Amino acid sequence: MHTPIEGFSKLTKAEKIDWLSENCTTDAEKTKQLLKRYWNANSSVQKIHDEFIENTVSNYYLPFAIAPNFLINNALYAIPMAIEESSVVAAASKAAKFWLDKGGFKTTVLGTEKVGQVHFMYTGNKKKLLQFFETIKASFFEDTKAITQNMKKRGGGIKDLELRDKTDKLANYYQLHCTFETLDAMGANFINSCLEQFSKTLQKEADVYFDFSADEKQLEVVMSILSNYVPNCIVKAEVSCKIKELDEDELSGQKFAEKMLQAIDIAKAETYRAVTHNKGIMNGIDAVVLATGNDFRAVEAGIHAYASKTGEYSSLTHAEIKDGVFRFWIEIPLALGTVGGLTSLHPLVKLSLEILQKPNAEELMQIVAVAGLAQNFAALRSLVTTGIQKGHMKMHLLNMLNQLGATEQEKQQLVAHFKDNAVTNASVKEALEKIQTH
Ligand code: MEV
């Protein structure tokens, strides 16, 4: 174990690497070489990456891939995905192709409202607090004018402020529950700046309005922060086709559609399955969110909360069979941006947005929802028919061979060999050893 270090952030990048290599790894020279190997050869590109976060010592690569052939509202998209898990891009591409000649994906944005809150404690008379709020409400808008003027010019800004009594949940707890329209920005900075001003206004006006010294009643702000739960920033994506169009050699369209419905009903009936079902959806969603420079942690947190909105964690996708038609859809909250943040800084994020034909935030919401729906369709389609391991282990084969240090020629030979043989850790190791000893 190394000793604590003071002022690590103040060291130069080279000094940080020296300290790290010498104190936290067994082979300092190898560590230094590895970290440097992952630097971008172009120093100005590297500088951009260095400055995204603090204490950067290298870059952490993820594969950047394309899932083509997504027909969304009659327009074709090739969707960029950044993800480490094998099979996800293949599954997305397969689902895209499947729906390409069946009308593709249809999407609708149902709302774009973002949320932020000022949390505060108040120990006085509730009626008086409500009167106070109504009296000073206009000041919240007035005092944030400098922050909101640009957003307002473009048609966004603060939508509303509401005083919420939360004392049934926690003694003395109230909130300013605030809603925003942030247009093509995810809006975190805008919202948090507004909220911090709201909290100052609240405290300042309260000190004037209430006679705290006389009756010893207090109003105290605890914190101000946006919420990543955005149940009114919602997008819906769906696919549908005649049951007949789902017919395949081994399985009738009717049977396949019924099994898909059962798979969704199971995810609606119990949490263990719902979590994995939704994890598969997030494979698609996170990969596009990451490729487009958005905050996948915020998206994850918000979507999982939405999946629990009835009090029980449930499936994010739904399906029905009606009048001979199979319909499959997703409805999720997504707070995304196509301006601000990494969008104009990270070269591959810029490229992702270009590949997606420079979408605005609403268009990106629709593309991301489609990626989630496609992923779930592909996963369920495998699960209710062949199972996922067949395809998955084939994709995993290259990872295993890379891990075992196979050469390009060995890889080619073994990919051919495993076309007709079961892929397992043991069988891959054995087959590689066999060709290496010949
Ligand atoms: C694996 O990453 C995702 C799946 O487990 C999703 C699912 O079970 O629906 C295949």
Coordinates of N, CA, C and O in Angstrom, one line a residue, residues 237-350:
A237 N -41.4 5.1 -29.0 CA -41.0 4.5 -30.3 C -41.7 3.2 -30.5 O -41.9 2.4 -29.5
E238 N -42.1 2.9 -31.7 CA -42.9 1.6 -31.9 C -42.6 1.0 -33.3 O -42.2 1.7 -34.2
V239 N -42.9 -0.3 -33.3 CA -42.9 -1.0 -34.6 C -44.2 -1.8 -34.6 O -44.7 -2.2 -33.6
S240 N -44.6 -2.1 -35.8 CA -45.8 -3.0 -35.9 C -45.8 -3.7 -37.3 O -45.2 -3.1 -38.2
C241 N -46.4 -4.8 -37.3 CA -46.6 -5.5 -38.6 C -47.7 -6.5 -38.5 O -48.1 -6.9 -37.4
K242 N -48.1 -7.0 -39.7 CA -49.1 -8.1 -39.7 C -48.5 -9.3 -39.1 O -47.3 -9.6 -39.4
I243 N -49.2 -10.1 -38.3 CA -48.6 -11.3 -37.7 C -48.0 -12.2 -38.8 O -47.0 -12.8 -38.5
K244 N -48.7 -12.3 -39.9 CA -48.2 -13.1 -41.0 C -46.8 -12.8 -41.4 O -46.0 -13.7 -41.8
E245 N -46.5 -11.5 -41.3 CA -45.1 -11.1 -41.8 C -44.0 -11.6 -40.8 O -42.8 -11.5 -41.1
L246 N -44.5 -12.2 -39.7 CA -43.5 -12.7 -38.7 C -43.2 -14.2 -38.9 O -42.4 -14.8 -38.2
D247 N -43.9 -14.8 -39.8 CA -43.8 -16.2 -40.1 C -42.3 -16.6 -40.4 O -41.7 -15.9 -41.2
E248 N -41.8 -17.6 -39.8 CA -40.5 -18.1 -40.2 C -40.6 -19.6 -40.4 O -41.6 -20.2 -39.9
D249 N -39.6 -20.2 -41.0 CA -39.7 -21.7 -41.2 C -40.1 -22.5 -40.0 O -41.0 -23.3 -40.1
E250 N -39.3 -22.3 -38.9 CA -39.5 -23.2 -37.8 C -40.6 -22.7 -36.8 O -41.1 -23.4 -36.0
L251 N -41.1 -21.5 -37.0 CA -42.0 -20.9 -36.0 C -43.0 -20.0 -36.7 O -42.6 -19.1 -37.5
S252 N -44.3 -20.2 -36.4 CA -45.3 -19.4 -37.1 C -45.3 -18.0 -36.5 O -44.9 -17.8 -35.3
G253 N -45.7 -17.0 -37.3 CA -45.8 -15.6 -36.8 C -46.6 -15.5 -35.5 O -46.3 -14.8 -34.6
Q254 N -47.7 -16.2 -35.5 CA -48.7 -16.2 -34.4 C -48.0 -16.6 -33.1 O -48.0 -16.0 -32.1
K255 N -47.3 -17.8 -33.2 CA -46.6 -18.4 -32.1 C -45.5 -17.4 -31.6 O -45.3 -17.2 -30.4
F256 N -44.8 -16.9 -32.6 CA -43.7 -16.0 -32.2 C -44.2 -14.8 -31.5 O -43.7 -14.4 -30.4
A257 N -45.3 -14.2 -32.0 CA -45.8 -13.0 -31.4 C -46.3 -13.3 -30.0 O -46.1 -12.5 -29.1
E258 N -47.0 -14.4 -29.8 CA -47.5 -14.8 -28.5 C -46.3 -15.0 -27.5 O -46.4 -14.5 -26.4
K259 N -45.2 -15.6 -28.0 CA -44.1 -15.8 -27.1 C -43.5 -14.4 -26.7 O -43.0 -14.2 -25.6
M260 N -43.4 -13.5 -27.7 CA -42.9 -12.1 -27.4 C -43.8 -11.5 -26.3 O -43.3 -10.8 -25.4
L261 N -45.1 -11.6 -26.4 CA -46.0 -11.0 -25.4 C -45.8 -11.7 -24.1 O -45.8 -11.0 -23.0
Q262 N -45.6 -13.0 -24.1 CA -45.4 -13.7 -22.8 C -44.1 -13.2 -22.2 O -44.0 -13.0 -21.0
A263 N -43.1 -13.0 -23.0 CA -41.8 -12.5 -22.5 C -41.9 -11.2 -21.8 O -41.4 -10.9 -20.8
I264 N -42.8 -10.3 -22.4 CA -43.0 -9.0 -21.9 C -43.8 -9.1 -20.6 O -43.6 -8.4 -19.6
D265 N -44.8 -9.9 -20.7 CA -45.7 -10.1 -19.5 C -44.9 -10.6 -18.3 O -45.1 -10.2 -17.1
I266 N -43.9 -11.5 -18.6 CA -43.1 -12.0 -17.5 C -42.2 -10.8 -16.9 O -42.1 -10.7 -15.7
A267 N -41.7 -10.0 -17.8 CA -40.9 -8.8 -17.3 C -41.8 -7.8 -16.5 O -41.4 -7.1 -15.7
K268 N -43.1 -7.9 -16.8 CA -44.1 -7.0 -16.1 C -44.5 -7.6 -14.8 O -44.9 -6.9 -13.8
A269 N -44.3 -8.9 -14.7 CA -44.8 -9.7 -13.5 C -43.8 -9.7 -12.4 O -44.1 -9.9 -11.3
E270 N -42.5 -9.7 -12.8 CA -41.5 -9.9 -11.7 C -40.2 -9.2 -11.9 O -39.7 -9.1 -13.0
T271 N -39.6 -8.7 -10.8 CA -38.5 -7.8 -10.9 C -37.2 -8.5 -11.4 O -36.5 -7.8 -12.1
Y272 N -36.9 -9.7 -11.0 CA -35.7 -10.3 -11.5 C -35.6 -10.3 -13.0 O -34.6 -9.9 -13.6
R273 N -36.7 -10.6 -13.6 CA -36.7 -10.6 -15.1 C -36.7 -9.2 -15.6 O -36.0 -8.8 -16.6
A274 N -37.5 -8.3 -15.0 CA -37.7 -7.0 -15.5 C -36.3 -6.2 -15.5 O -36.0 -5.5 -16.5
V275 N -35.5 -6.5 -14.5 CA -34.2 -5.8 -14.5 C -33.3 -6.2 -15.7 O -32.7 -5.4 -16.3
T276 N -33.3 -7.5 -16.0 CA -32.4 -8.0 -17.1 C -33.0 -7.6 -18.4 O -32.3 -7.2 -19.4
H277 N -34.3 -7.6 -18.5 CA -35.1 -7.2 -19.7 C -34.7 -5.7 -20.0 O -34.3 -5.4 -21.1
N278 N -34.8 -4.9 -19.0 CA -34.5 -3.5 -19.1 C -33.0 -3.2 -19.3 O -32.6 -2.3 -20.0
K279 N -32.1 -4.1 -18.7 CA -30.7 -4.0 -19.0 C -30.4 -4.1 -20.4 O -29.6 -3.4 -21.0
G280 N -31.1 -5.1 -21.1 CA -30.9 -5.3 -22.5 C -31.3 -4.0 -23.3 O -30.6 -3.7 -24.3
I281 N -32.3 -3.4 -22.9 CA -32.8 -2.1 -23.5 C -31.7 -1.1 -23.4 O -31.3 -0.4 -24.3
M282 N -31.1 -1.0 -22.2 CA -30.1 0.0 -21.9 C -28.8 -0.3 -22.7 O -28.0 0.6 -22.9
N283 N -28.6 -1.5 -23.1 CA -27.4 -1.8 -23.9 C -27.5 -0.9 -25.2 O -26.4 -0.4 -25.6
G284 N -28.6 -0.8 -25.7 CA -28.8 0.0 -26.9 C -28.8 1.5 -26.6 O -28.1 2.3 -27.3
I285 N -29.5 1.9 -25.6 CA -29.7 3.3 -25.2 C -28.3 3.9 -24.8 O -27.9 4.9 -25.3
D286 N -27.6 3.2 -23.8 CA -26.4 3.8 -23.3 C -25.3 3.9 -24.5 O -24.6 4.9 -24.5
A287 N -25.3 2.9 -25.4 CA -24.3 3.0 -26.4 C -24.5 4.2 -27.3 O -23.5 4.8 -27.7
V288 N -25.7 4.6 -27.6 CA -25.9 5.8 -28.4 C -25.8 7.1 -27.6 O -25.2 8.1 -28.1
V289 N -26.2 7.0 -26.4 CA -26.1 8.1 -25.5 C -24.6 8.5 -25.3 O -24.2 9.6 -25.4
L290 N -23.8 7.4 -25.1 CA -22.3 7.6 -24.9 C -21.7 8.1 -26.2 O -20.9 9.1 -26.2
A291 N -22.1 7.5 -27.4 CA -21.5 7.9 -28.7 C -21.8 9.4 -29.0 O -21.0 10.1 -29.6
T292 N -23.0 9.9 -28.5 CA -23.3 11.3 -28.8 C -23.0 12.2 -27.7 O -23.5 13.3 -27.6
G293 N -22.1 11.8 -26.7 CA -21.6 12.6 -25.7 C -22.6 13.1 -24.6 O -22.4 14.1 -24.0
N294 N -23.6 12.2 -24.4 CA -24.6 12.6 -23.4 C -24.3 11.8 -22.1 O -23.4 10.9 -22.1
D295 N -25.0 12.2 -21.1 CA -24.8 11.7 -19.7 C -25.5 10.4 -19.5 O -26.7 10.4 -19.2
F296 N -24.8 9.3 -19.7 CA -25.6 8.0 -19.6 C -26.0 7.7 -18.1 O -26.9 6.9 -17.9
R297 N -25.3 8.2 -17.1 CA -25.7 7.9 -15.7 C -27.0 8.6 -15.5 O -27.9 8.0 -14.8
A298 N -27.2 9.8 -16.0 CA -28.4 10.6 -15.8 C -29.6 9.8 -16.5 O -30.7 9.6 -15.9
V299 N -29.3 9.4 -17.7 CA -30.3 8.7 -18.5 C -30.7 7.4 -17.8 O -31.9 7.0 -17.6
E300 N -29.7 6.6 -17.3 CA -29.9 5.3 -16.6 C -30.8 5.6 -15.3 O -31.8 4.9 -15.2
A301 N -30.4 6.6 -14.5 CA -31.1 6.8 -13.3 C -32.6 7.2 -13.6 O -33.5 6.6 -12.9
G302 N -32.8 8.1 -14.5 CA -34.1 8.5 -14.8 C -35.0 7.4 -15.4 O -36.2 7.3 -15.1
I303 N -34.4 6.6 -16.3 CA -35.2 5.5 -16.9 C -35.6 4.5 -15.9 O -36.7 4.0 -15.9
H304 N -34.6 4.1 -15.0 CA -35.0 3.1 -14.0 C -36.0 3.6 -13.0 O -36.9 2.8 -12.6
A305 N -36.0 4.9 -12.7 CA -37.0 5.4 -11.8 C -38.4 5.4 -12.5 O -39.4 5.0 -11.9
Y306 N -38.3 5.6 -13.8 CA -39.6 5.6 -14.6 C -40.1 4.2 -14.7 O -41.4 4.0 -14.6
A307 N -39.2 3.2 -14.7 CA -39.6 1.8 -14.8 C -40.3 1.4 -13.5 O -41.0 0.4 -13.4
S308 N -40.1 2.2 -12.4 CA -40.7 1.9 -11.1 C -41.8 2.8 -10.8 O -42.3 2.9 -9.6
K309 N -42.4 3.5 -11.8 CA -43.3 4.6 -11.4 C -44.6 4.1 -10.8 O -45.3 4.9 -10.1
T310 N -45.0 2.9 -11.0 CA -46.2 2.4 -10.3 C -45.9 1.9 -8.9 O -46.8 1.5 -8.2
G311 N -44.6 1.9 -8.5 CA -44.3 1.4 -7.2 C -43.6 0.1 -7.3 O -43.1 -0.5 -6.4
E312 N -43.7 -0.5 -8.5 CA -43.0 -1.8 -8.8 C -42.2 -1.7 -10.0 O -42.7 -1.2 -11.0
Y313 N -41.0 -2.2 -10.0 CA -40.1 -2.1 -11.2 C -40.6 -3.0 -12.3 O -41.0 -4.2 -12.0
S314 N -40.8 -2.4 -13.5 CA -41.4 -3.2 -14.5 C -40.8 -3.0 -15.9 O -39.8 -2.2 -16.0
S315 N -41.3 -3.7 -16.9 CA -40.7 -3.6 -18.2 C -40.9 -2.2 -18.8 O -42.0 -1.6 -18.7
L316 N -39.9 -1.8 -19.6 CA -40.0 -0.5 -20.3 C -40.7 -0.7 -21.6 O -41.1 0.3 -22.3
T317 N -40.8 -1.9 -22.1 CA -41.4 -2.1 -23.4 C -42.8 -2.8 -23.2 O -43.0 -3.4 -22.2
H318 N -43.6 -2.7 -24.2 CA -44.9 -3.2 -24.2 C -45.2 -3.9 -25.5 O -44.6 -3.5 -26.6
A319 N -46.2 -4.8 -25.6 CA -46.6 -5.4 -26.8 C -48.1 -5.7 -26.8 O -48.7 -5.9 -25.8
E320 N -48.7 -5.8 -28.0 CA -50.0 -6.3 -28.1 C -50.2 -7.0 -29.5 O -49.5 -6.7 -30.4
I321 N -51.2 -7.9 -29.5 CA -51.6 -8.5 -30.7 C -53.1 -8.1 -30.9 O -53.9 -8.4 -30.0
K322 N -53.4 -7.4 -31.9 CA -54.8 -6.9 -32.1 C -55.1 -6.9 -33.6 O -54.3 -6.4 -34.4
D323 N -56.3 -7.5 -33.9 CA -56.7 -7.5 -35.3 C -55.6 -8.0 -36.3 O -55.4 -7.4 -37.4
G324 N -54.9 -9.1 -35.8 CA -53.9 -9.7 -36.7 C -52.7 -8.9 -36.8 O -51.8 -9.1 -37.7
V325 N -52.5 -7.9 -36.0 CA -51.3 -7.0 -36.1 C -50.5 -7.1 -34.7 O -51.1 -7.1 -33.6
F326 N -49.2 -7.3 -34.9 CA -48.3 -7.3 -33.7 C -47.7 -5.9 -33.5 O -47.2 -5.3 -34.5
R327 N -47.9 -5.4 -32.3 CA -47.4 -4.0 -32.1 C -46.4 -4.1 -30.9 O -46.7 -4.8 -29.9
F328 N -45.3 -3.4 -31.0 CA -44.3 -3.5 -29.9 C -43.7 -2.1 -29.7 O -43.3 -1.4 -30.7
W329 N -43.7 -1.6 -28.5 CA -43.3 -0.2 -28.3 C -42.6 0.0 -26.9 O -42.7 -0.8 -26.0
I330 N -42.0 1.2 -26.9 CA -41.2 1.6 -25.7 C -41.6 3.0 -25.4 O -41.9 3.8 -26.3
E331 N -41.7 3.4 -24.1 CA -42.0 4.8 -23.7 C -41.0 5.1 -22.6 O -41.0 4.4 -21.5
I332 N -40.1 6.0 -22.8 CA -39.1 6.3 -21.8 C -38.8 7.8 -21.7 O -38.9 8.6 -22.6
P333 N -38.3 8.2 -20.5 CA -37.9 9.6 -20.3 C -36.4 9.7 -20.8 O -35.6 8.8 -20.5
L334 N -36.1 10.8 -21.5 CA -34.8 11.0 -22.0 C -34.4 12.5 -22.0 O -35.0 13.2 -22.8
A335 N -33.5 12.9 -21.1 CA -33.1 14.3 -21.2 C -31.7 14.3 -21.9 O -30.7 13.9 -21.3
L336 N -31.7 14.7 -23.1 CA -30.5 14.7 -24.0 C -30.2 16.0 -24.5 O -31.1 16.9 -24.6
G337 N -29.0 16.2 -24.9 CA -28.6 17.5 -25.6 C -27.8 17.2 -26.9 O -27.1 16.2 -27.0
T338 N -28.0 18.1 -27.8 CA -27.2 18.0 -29.0 C -26.3 19.3 -29.2 O -25.7 19.5 -30.2
V339 N -26.4 20.2 -28.2 CA -25.5 21.3 -28.1 C -25.0 21.4 -26.7 O -25.6 20.8 -25.8
G340 N -23.9 22.0 -26.5 CA -23.3 22.2 -25.2 C -22.6 20.9 -24.8 O -22.5 19.9 -25.5
G341 N -22.0 20.9 -23.6 CA -21.3 19.7 -23.1 C -20.2 19.2 -24.0 O -19.5 20.0 -24.5
L342 N -20.1 17.9 -24.3 CA -19.1 17.4 -25.1 C -19.3 17.5 -26.6 O -18.5 17.3 -27.4
T343 N -20.6 18.0 -26.9 CA -21.0 17.8 -28.3 C -20.2 18.6 -29.3 O -20.1 18.2 -30.5
S344 N -19.6 19.7 -28.9 CA -18.7 20.4 -29.9 C -17.3 20.2 -29.6 O -16.4 20.9 -30.2
L345 N -16.9 19.4 -28.6 CA -15.5 19.2 -28.2 C -15.0 17.8 -28.6 O -13.9 17.8 -29.2
H346 N -15.7 16.8 -28.3 CA -15.1 15.4 -28.6 C -15.2 15.1 -30.0 O -16.4 15.1 -30.6
P347 N -14.1 14.8 -30.7 CA -14.2 14.6 -32.2 C -15.1 13.5 -32.6 O -15.8 13.6 -33.6
L348 N -15.2 12.4 -31.8 CA -16.1 11.3 -32.2 C -17.5 11.6 -31.9 O -18.4 11.1 -32.5
V349 N -17.7 12.4 -30.9 CA -19.1 12.9 -30.6 C -19.6 13.7 -31.7 O -20.7 13.6 -32.2
K350 N -18.8 14.6 -32.2 CA -19.1 15.5 -33.3 C -19.4 14.7 -34.5 O -20.4 14.9 -35.3

